[in-house]
XYZ file of C-alpha atoms in Angstrom:
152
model
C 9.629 18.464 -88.924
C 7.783 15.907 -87.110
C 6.595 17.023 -83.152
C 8.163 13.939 -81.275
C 6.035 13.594 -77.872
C 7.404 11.769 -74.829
C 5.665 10.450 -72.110
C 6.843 11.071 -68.879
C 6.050 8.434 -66.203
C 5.038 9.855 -63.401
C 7.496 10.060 -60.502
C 5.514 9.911 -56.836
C 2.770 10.721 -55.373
C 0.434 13.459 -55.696
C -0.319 15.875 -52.324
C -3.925 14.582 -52.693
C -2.923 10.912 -52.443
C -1.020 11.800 -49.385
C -3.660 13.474 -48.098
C -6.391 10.387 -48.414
C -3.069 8.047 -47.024
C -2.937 10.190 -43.824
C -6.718 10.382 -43.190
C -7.057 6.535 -43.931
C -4.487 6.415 -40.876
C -6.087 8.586 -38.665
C -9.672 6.809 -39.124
C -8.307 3.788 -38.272
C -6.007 4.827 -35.522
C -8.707 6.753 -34.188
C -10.357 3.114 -33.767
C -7.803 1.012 -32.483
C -6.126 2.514 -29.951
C -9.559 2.726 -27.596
C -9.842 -0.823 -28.914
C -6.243 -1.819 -27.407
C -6.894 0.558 -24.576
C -10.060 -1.913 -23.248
C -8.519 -4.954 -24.612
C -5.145 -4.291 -21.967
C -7.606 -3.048 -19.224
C -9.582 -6.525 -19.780
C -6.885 -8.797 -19.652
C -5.290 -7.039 -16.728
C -8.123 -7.893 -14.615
C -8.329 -11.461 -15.871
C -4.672 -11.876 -14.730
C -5.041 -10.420 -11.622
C -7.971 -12.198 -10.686
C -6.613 -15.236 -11.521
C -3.241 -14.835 -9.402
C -5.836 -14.465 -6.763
C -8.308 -17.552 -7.224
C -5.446 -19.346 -7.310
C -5.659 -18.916 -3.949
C -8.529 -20.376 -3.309
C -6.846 -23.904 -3.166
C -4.223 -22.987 -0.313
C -7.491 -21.138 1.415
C -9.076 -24.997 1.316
C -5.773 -26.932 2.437
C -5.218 -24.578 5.242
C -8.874 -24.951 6.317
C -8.600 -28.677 6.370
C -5.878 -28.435 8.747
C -7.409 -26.141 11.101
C -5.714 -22.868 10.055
C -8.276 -19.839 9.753
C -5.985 -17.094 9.572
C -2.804 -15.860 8.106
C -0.996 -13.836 5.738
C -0.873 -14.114 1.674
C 2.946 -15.389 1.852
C 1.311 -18.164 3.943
C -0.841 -18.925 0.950
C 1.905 -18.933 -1.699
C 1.496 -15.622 -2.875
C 4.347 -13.982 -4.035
C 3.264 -10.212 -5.145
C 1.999 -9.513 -8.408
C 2.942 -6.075 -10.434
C -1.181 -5.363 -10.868
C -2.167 -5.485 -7.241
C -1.327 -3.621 -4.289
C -2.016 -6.700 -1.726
C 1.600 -7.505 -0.455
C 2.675 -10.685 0.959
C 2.120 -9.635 4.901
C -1.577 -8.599 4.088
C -3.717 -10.647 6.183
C -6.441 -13.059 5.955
C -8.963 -14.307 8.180
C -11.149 -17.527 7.368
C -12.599 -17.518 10.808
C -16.097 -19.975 11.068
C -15.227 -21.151 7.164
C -15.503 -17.908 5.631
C -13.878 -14.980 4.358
C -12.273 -12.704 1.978
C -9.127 -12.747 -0.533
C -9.227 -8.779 -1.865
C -7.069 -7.855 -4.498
C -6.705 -3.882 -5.129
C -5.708 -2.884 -8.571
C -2.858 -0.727 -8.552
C 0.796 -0.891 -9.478
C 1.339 -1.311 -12.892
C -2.442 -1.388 -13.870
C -4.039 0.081 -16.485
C -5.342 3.608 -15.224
C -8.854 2.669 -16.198
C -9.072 0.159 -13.859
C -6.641 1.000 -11.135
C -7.949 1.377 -7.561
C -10.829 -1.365 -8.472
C -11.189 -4.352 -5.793
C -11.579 -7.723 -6.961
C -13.198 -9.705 -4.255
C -13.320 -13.535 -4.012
C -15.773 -14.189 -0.922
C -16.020 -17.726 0.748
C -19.141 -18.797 2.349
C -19.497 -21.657 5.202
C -20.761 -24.309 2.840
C -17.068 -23.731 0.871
C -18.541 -22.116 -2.023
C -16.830 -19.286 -3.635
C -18.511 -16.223 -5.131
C -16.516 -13.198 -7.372
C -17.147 -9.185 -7.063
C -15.546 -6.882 -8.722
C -16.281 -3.398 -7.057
C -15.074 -0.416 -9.832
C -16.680 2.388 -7.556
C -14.004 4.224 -7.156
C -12.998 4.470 -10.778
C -14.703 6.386 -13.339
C -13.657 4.495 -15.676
C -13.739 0.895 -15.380
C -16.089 -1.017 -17.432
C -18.444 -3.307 -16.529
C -17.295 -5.829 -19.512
C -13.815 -6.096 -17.663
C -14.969 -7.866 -15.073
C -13.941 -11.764 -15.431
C -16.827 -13.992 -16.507
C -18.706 -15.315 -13.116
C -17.762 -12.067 -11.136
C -20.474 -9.303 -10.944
C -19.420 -6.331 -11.077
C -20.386 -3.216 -8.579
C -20.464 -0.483 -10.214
């Protein structure tokens, strides 16, 4: 009688392939998630310090005219979900110079909430950025937007 052998094709995957699958995931989880963390922190700062340099223009136009103090909504701000400065919140350009804050807060990242961003006019109508994270652990000095320095 002749021994007939069959092969058998295999039919999944072995616990140790699993095993290597779910470590492959972790490693690289374990990698992008801070990753995403600091890339959402960054570009939550970008956007909120751009709604506020945008600013800067009605700051200009209302200086021309004579007007040294007001409120945001006089400026065309509307509110922004990142920062806690609210339409009423005042500003005074008195003698050419001045402030626009905006407070991190809302719907910020955690790692950067509570942080100021600053825009600071001087007399000669130049405009300089700080970004003051002193009251946050956590916030990073490479979040703040290029040209700002950062207070640590």
């Amino acid at each position: 009688m002749k021994n007939i052998q069959m092969n058998h094709a295999q039919k999944g995957f072995t616990l140790i392939e699993l095993m290597i699958v779910v470590a492959i995931i972790g490693i690289l989880a374990a990698i992008a998630i801070p990753q995403y963390q600091d890339y959402t922190a960054r570009t939550q700062v970008n956007r909120a310090y751009s709604e506020i340099s945008s600013l800067r223009t009605a700051v200009e136009e209302r200086l021309s005219r004579g007007l040294t103090t007001g409120t945001y909504a006089d400026l065309g701000f509307t509110g922004s979900n990142l920062t806690t400065e609210t339409t009423g919140s005042t500003i005074d350009f008195t003698g050419g110079t001045g402030d626009l804050d905006g407070t991190l807060g809302q719907n910020a990242s955690t790692a950067i909430a509570t942080g100021v961003i600053t825009l600071t006019r001087a007399a000669d109508g130049s405009w300089s950025c700080t970004v003051d994270g002193n009251s946050v652990g956590t916030f990073k000095d490479s979040y703040a937007p290029a040209g700002c320095t950062f207070t640590p």
